[in-house]
Structure formats: structure tokens, C-alpha cells
PDB file of C-alpha atoms in Angstrom:
ATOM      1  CA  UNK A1173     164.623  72.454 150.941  1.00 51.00           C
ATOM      2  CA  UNK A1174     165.469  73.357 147.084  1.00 58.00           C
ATOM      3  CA  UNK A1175     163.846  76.365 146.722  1.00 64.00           C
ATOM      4  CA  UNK A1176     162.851  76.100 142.810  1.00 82.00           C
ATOM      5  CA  UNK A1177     160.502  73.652 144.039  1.00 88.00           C
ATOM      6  CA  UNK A1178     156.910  75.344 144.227  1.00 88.00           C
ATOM      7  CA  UNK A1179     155.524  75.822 147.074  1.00 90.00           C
ATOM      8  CA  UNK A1180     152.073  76.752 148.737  1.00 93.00           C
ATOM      9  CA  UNK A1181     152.792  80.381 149.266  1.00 93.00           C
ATOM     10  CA  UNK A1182     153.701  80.148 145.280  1.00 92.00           C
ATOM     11  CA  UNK A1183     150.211  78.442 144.525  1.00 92.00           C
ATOM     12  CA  UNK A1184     148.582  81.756 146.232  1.00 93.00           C
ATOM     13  CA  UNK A1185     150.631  83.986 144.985  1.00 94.00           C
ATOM     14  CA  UNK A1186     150.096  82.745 141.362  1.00 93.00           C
ATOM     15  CA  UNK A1187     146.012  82.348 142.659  1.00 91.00           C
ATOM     16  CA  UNK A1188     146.560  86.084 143.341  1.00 93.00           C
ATOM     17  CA  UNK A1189     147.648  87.472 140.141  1.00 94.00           C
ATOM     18  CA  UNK A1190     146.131  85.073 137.515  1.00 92.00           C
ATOM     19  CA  UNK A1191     142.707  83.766 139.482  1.00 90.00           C
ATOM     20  CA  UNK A1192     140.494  81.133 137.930  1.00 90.00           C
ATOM     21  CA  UNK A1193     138.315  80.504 135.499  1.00 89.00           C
ATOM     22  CA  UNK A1194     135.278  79.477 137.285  1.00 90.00           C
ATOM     23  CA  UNK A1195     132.295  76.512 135.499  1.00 89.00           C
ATOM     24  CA  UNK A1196     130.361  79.868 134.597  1.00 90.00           C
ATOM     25  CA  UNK A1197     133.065  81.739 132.470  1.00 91.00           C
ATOM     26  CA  UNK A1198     131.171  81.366 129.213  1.00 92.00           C
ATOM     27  CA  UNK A1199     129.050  82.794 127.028  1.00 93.00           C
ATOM     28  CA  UNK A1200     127.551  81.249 124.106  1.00 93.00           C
ATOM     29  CA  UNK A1201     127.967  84.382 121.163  1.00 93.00           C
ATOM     30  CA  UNK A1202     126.514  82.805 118.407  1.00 92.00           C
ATOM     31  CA  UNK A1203     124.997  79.741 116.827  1.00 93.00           C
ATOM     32  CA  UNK A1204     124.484  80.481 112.568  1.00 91.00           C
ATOM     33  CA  UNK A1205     123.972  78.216 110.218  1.00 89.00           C
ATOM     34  CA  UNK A1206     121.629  77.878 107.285  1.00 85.00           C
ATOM     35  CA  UNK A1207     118.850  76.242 109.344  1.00 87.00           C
ATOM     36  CA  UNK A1208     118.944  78.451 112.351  1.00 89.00           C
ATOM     37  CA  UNK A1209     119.932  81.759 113.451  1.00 89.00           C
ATOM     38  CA  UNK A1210     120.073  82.278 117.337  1.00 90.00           C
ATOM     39  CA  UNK A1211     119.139  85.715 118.352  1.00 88.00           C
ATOM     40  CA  UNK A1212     120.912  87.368 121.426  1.00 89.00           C
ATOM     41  CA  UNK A1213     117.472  86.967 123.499  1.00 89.00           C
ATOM     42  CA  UNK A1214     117.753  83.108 122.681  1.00 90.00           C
ATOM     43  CA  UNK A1215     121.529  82.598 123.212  1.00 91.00           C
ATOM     44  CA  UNK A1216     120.958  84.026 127.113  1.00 91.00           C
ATOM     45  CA  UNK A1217     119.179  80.869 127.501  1.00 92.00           C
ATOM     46  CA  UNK A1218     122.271  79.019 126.998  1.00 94.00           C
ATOM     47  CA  UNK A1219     123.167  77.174 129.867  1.00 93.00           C
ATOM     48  CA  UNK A1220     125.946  74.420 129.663  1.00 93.00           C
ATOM     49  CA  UNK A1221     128.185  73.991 126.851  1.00 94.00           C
ATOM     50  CA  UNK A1222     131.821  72.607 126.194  1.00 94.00           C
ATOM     51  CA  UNK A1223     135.062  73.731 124.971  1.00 95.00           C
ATOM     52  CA  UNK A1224     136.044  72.188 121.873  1.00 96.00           C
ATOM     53  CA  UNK A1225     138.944  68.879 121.791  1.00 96.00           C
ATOM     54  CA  UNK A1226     141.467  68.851 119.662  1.00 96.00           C
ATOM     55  CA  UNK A1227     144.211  66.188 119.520  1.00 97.00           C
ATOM     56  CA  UNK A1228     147.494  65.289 117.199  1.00 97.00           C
ATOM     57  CA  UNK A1229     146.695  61.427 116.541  1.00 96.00           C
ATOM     58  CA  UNK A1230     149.494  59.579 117.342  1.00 97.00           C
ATOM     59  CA  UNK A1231     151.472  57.336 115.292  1.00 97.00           C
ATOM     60  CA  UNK A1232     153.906  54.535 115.916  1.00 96.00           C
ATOM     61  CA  UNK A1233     156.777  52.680 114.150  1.00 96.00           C
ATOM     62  CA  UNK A1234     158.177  49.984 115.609  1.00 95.00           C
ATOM     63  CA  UNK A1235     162.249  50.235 115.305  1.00 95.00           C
ATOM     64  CA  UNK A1236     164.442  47.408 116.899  1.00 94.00           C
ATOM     65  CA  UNK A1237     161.659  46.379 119.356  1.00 94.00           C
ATOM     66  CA  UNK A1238     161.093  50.150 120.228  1.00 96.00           C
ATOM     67  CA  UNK A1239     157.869  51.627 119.823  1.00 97.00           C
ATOM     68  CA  UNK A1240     158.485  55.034 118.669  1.00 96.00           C
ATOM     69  CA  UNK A1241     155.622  58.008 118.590  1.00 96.00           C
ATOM     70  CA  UNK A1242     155.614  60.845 116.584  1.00 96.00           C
ATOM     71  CA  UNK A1243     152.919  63.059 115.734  1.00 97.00           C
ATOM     72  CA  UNK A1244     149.934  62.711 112.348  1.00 96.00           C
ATOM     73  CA  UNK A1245     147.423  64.929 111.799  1.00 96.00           C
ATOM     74  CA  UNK A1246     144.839  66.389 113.799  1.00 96.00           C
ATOM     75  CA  UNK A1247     141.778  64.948 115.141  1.00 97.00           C
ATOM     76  CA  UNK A1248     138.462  67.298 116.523  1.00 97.00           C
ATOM     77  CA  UNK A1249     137.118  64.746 119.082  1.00 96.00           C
ATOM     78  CA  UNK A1250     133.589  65.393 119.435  1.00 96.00           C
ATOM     79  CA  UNK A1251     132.868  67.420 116.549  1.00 97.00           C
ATOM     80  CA  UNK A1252     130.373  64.802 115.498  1.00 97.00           C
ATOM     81  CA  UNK A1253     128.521  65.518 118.789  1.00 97.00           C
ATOM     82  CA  UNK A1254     129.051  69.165 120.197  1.00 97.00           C
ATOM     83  CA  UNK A1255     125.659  69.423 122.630  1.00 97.00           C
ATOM     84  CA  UNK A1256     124.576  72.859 124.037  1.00 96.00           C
ATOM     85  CA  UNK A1257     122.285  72.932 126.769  1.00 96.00           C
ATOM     86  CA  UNK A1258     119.086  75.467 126.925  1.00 95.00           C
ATOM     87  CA  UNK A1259     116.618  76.736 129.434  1.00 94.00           C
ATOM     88  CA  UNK A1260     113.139  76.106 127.789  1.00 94.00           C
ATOM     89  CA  UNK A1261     111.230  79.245 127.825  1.00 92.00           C
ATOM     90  CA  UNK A1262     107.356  79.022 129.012  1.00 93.00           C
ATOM     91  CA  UNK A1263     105.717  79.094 125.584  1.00 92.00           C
ATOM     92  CA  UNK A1264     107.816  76.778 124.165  1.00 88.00           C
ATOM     93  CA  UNK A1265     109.128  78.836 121.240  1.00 90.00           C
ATOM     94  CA  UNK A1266     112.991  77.823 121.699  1.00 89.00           C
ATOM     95  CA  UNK A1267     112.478  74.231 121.060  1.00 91.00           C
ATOM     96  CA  UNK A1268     109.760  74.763 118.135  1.00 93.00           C
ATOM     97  CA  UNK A1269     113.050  77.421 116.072  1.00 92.00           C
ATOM     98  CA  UNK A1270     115.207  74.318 117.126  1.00 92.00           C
ATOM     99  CA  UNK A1271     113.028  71.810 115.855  1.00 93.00           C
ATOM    100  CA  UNK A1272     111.825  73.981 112.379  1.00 92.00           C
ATOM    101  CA  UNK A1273     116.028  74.183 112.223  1.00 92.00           C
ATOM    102  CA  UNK A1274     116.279  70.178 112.038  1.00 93.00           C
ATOM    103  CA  UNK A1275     113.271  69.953 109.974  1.00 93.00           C
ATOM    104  CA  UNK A1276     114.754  72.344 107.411  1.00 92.00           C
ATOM    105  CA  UNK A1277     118.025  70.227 107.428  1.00 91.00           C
ATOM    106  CA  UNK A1278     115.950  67.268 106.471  1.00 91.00           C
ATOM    107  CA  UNK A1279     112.095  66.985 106.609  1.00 90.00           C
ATOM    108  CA  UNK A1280     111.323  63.228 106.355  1.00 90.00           C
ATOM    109  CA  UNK A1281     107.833  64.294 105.380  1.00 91.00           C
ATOM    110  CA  UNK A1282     108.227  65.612 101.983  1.00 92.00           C
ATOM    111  CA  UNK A1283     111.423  64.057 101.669  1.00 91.00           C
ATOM    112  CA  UNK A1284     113.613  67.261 101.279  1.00 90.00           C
ATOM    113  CA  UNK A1285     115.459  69.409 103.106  1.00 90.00           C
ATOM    114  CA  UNK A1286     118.880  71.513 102.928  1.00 86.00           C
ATOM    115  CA  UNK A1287     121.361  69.013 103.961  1.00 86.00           C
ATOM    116  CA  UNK A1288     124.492  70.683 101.994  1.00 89.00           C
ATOM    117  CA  UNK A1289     128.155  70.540 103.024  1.00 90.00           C
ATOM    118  CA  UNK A1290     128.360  73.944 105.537  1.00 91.00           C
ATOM    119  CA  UNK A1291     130.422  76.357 104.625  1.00 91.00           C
ATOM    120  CA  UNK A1292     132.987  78.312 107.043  1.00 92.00           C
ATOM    121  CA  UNK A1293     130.170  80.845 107.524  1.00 93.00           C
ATOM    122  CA  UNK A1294     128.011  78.163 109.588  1.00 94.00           C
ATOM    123  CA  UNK A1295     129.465  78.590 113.015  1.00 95.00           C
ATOM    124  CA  UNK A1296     129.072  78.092 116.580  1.00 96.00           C
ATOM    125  CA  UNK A1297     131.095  80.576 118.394  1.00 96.00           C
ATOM    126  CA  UNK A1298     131.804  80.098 122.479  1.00 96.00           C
ATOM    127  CA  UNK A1299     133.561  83.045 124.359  1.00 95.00           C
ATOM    128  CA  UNK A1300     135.154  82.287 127.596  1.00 94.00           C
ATOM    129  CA  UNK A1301     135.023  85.299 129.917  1.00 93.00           C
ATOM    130  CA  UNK A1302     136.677  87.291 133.136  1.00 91.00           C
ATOM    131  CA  UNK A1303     134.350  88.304 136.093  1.00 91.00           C
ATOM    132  CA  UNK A1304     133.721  91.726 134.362  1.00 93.00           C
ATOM    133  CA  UNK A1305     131.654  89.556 131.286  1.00 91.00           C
ATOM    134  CA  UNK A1306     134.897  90.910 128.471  1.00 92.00           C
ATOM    135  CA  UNK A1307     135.738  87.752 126.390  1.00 93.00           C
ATOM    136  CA  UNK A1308     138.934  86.187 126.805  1.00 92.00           C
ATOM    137  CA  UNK A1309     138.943  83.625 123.706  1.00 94.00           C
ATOM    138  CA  UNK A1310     136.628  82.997 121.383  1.00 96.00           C
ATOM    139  CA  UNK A1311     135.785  79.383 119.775  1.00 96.00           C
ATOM    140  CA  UNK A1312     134.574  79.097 116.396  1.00 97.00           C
ATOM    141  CA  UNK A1313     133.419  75.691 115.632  1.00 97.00           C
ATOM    142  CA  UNK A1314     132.968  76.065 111.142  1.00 97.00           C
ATOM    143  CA  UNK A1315     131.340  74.184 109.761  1.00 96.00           C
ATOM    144  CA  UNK A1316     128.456  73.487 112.159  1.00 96.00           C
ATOM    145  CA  UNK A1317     124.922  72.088 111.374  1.00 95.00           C
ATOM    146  CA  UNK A1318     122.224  71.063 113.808  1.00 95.00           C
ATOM    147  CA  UNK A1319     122.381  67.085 114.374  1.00 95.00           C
ATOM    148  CA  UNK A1320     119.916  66.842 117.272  1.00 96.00           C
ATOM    149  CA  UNK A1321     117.308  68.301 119.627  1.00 96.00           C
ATOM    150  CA  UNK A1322     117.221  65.927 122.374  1.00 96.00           C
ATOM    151  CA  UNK A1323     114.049  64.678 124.256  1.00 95.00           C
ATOM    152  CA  UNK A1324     112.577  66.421 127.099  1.00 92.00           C
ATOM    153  CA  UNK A1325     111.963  65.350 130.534  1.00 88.00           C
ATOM    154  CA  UNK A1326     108.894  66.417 132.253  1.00 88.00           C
ATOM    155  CA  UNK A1327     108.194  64.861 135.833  1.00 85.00           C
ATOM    156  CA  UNK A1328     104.558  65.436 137.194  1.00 85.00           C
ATOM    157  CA  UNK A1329     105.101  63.369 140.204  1.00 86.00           C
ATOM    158  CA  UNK A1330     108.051  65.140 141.668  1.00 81.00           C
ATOM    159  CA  UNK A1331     106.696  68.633 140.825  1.00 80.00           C
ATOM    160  CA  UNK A1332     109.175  70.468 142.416  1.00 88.00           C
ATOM    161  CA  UNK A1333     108.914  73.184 139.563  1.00 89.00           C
ATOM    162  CA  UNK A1334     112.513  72.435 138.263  1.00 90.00           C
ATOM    163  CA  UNK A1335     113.447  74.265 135.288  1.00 92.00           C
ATOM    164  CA  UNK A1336     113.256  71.987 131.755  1.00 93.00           C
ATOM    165  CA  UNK A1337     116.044  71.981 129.530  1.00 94.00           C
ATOM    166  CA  UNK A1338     117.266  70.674 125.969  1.00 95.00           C
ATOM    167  CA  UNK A1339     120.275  69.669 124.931  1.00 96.00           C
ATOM    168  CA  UNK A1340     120.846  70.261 121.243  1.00 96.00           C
ATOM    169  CA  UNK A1341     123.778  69.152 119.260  1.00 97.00           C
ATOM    170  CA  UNK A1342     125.959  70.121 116.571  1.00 96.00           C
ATOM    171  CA  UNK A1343     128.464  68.489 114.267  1.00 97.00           C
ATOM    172  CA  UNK A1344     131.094  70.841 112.977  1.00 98.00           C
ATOM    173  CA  UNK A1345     134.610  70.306 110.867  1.00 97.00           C
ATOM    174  CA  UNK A1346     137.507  72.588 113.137  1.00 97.00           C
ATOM    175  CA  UNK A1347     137.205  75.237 114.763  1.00 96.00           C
ATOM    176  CA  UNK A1348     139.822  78.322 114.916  1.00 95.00           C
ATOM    177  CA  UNK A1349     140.029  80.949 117.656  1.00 94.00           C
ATOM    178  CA  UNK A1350     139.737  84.834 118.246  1.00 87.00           C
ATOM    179  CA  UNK A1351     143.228  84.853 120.094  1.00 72.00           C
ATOM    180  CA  UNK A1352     145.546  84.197 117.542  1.00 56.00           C
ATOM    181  CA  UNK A1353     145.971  80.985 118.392  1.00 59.00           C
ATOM    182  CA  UNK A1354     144.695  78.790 115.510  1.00 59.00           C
ATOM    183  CA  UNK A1355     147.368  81.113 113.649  1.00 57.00           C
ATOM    184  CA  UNK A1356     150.358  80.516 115.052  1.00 51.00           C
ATOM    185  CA  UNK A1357     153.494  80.157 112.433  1.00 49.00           C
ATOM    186  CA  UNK A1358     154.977  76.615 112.248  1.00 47.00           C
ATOM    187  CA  UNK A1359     158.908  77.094 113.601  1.00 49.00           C
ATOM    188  CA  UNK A1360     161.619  76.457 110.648  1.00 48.00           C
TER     189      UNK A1360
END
């Protein structure tokens, strides 16, 4: 047997020392934009979101019946759509900030509303975290405006006292990171 060839004693090993981030690793640190300002008492209600995509779009040229990729620009898949998921609280005040926010954006009944190009300041910012709650990396998506609150489902026959929840989504330009990351220096 080679023995650079991983093994499962290497898998545990490496499970050992570097662990997992687990489905419940985030936190939702911040959603501010012009039309609505999340306070930390309404972000804890935050209960499924996404990391953000990013890909290099590929491009081709065809060269003596070879198809040859190299890479464009970049591409933030999604960014049209980002959704957040909430817990509705009892008295319904989460949904009515969220729905003020959309109405501010653009109120179809007087036909105004503050639908302005974001600036950088407009963010929604994700944190993934270790089991101790410190962030690891933070995502800030710039940019970001509210695009939809989503419909909500109540069910009076099954009445099994579920808890309701809205998903609300975002459309942002890029987002950059608290690690460095979105800073790295572009080899010579």
C-alpha cells in the first residue's frame, strides 16, 4: 500500500484537529440598508440563510478543433435572489418593519419610493462561527436592497403549533470578506 495515499485513520486525525462546520455555524450580524435597519433583537430571529456564490465565467476559443478555457470575469450567482429566513414573532412586528422596508423602496400607492442605486454602505453581513459563537469569516454582501418578503403559510387544519416563518430576499452587487480574503494581491 503507497502510503501518501490517505487513509481513514488520516480522515480522523484531520476530523480531530480541524472539526466541522456544522448547518448551524452562522450568525446573521447585520442587515442595513436605506429601507431597513435590523436590530440585534430582530437578527436572533434569523434562521436559515446562505453563503454567498461566486464564480470566474468561463470562456472558450476554439483552436485547431480544441476547445480551450480560460478564465473572464466574475459572476455573483444569486445576488439577484439572496433569501434569509425568519422566525415570525407573535405580534407580528418583524414582518410589518419588513414590509414598511419594501414599501419605502417603492410604494405603488403614491407612486414613490427610494429605489436609488445602494451604495457600499447597504450591506448584509453573514458570520460563520466555531462552537464557542467567535466569528470565523464574515460576508458582506454591498450593495444590498430588499427585493421580497415572501408569503406566509398558515395551516389551521394541521394545527400542530409549528413555528411560521418568512423568507425575505435581497439583491446585492459583490460581496467582500472580514478575512482578508477578498484582498488578496494578484501574483506577478
Amino acid at each position: 500500500m503507497n502510503g501518501n495515499i490517505p487513509g481513514i485513520r488520516d480522515f480522523i486525525s484531520q476530523a480531530q484537529k480541524r472539526q466541522f462546520l456544522r448547518d448551524f455555524n452562522f450568525r446573521l450580524v447585520a442587515v442595513n440598508t436605506d429601507a431597513l435597519a435590523l436590530t440585534s433583537d430582530e437578527i436572533i430571529y434569523c434562521t436559515a440563510t446562505q453563503l454567498p456564490a461566486r464564480q470566474i465565467v468561463n470562456q472558450t476559443q476554439q483552436y485547431m478543433g480544441l476547445e480551450v478555457h480560460y478564465p473572464g470575469s466574475v459572476k455573483y450567482t444569486g445576488s439577484s435572489e439572496y433569501t434569509i429566513k425568519f422566525f415570525m414573532d407573535a405580534e407580528g412586528t418583524a414582518r410589518q418593519k419588513l414590509e414598511r422596508a419594501s414599501r419605502i423602496t417603492f410604494n405603488d400607492t403614491t407612486s414613490t419610493g427610494d429605489y436609488r442605486f445602494p451604495s457600499a454602505d447597504q450591506y448584509v453581513s453573514i458570520s460563520t462561527i466555531d462552537s464557542k459563537l467567535n466569528p470565523l469569516v464574515t460576508y458582506n454582501l454591498r450593495h444590498a436592497s430588499i427585493r421580497n418578503v415572501n408569503p406566509i403559510t398558515f395551516n389551521y387544519e394541521d394545527g400542530s403549533g409549528a413555528l411560521v416563518t418568512c423568507d425575505v430576499t435581497f439583491a446585492y452587487v459583490y460581496y467582500d470578506t472580514s478575512d482578508g480574503i477578498s484582498n488578496v494581491a494578484v501574483a506577478q
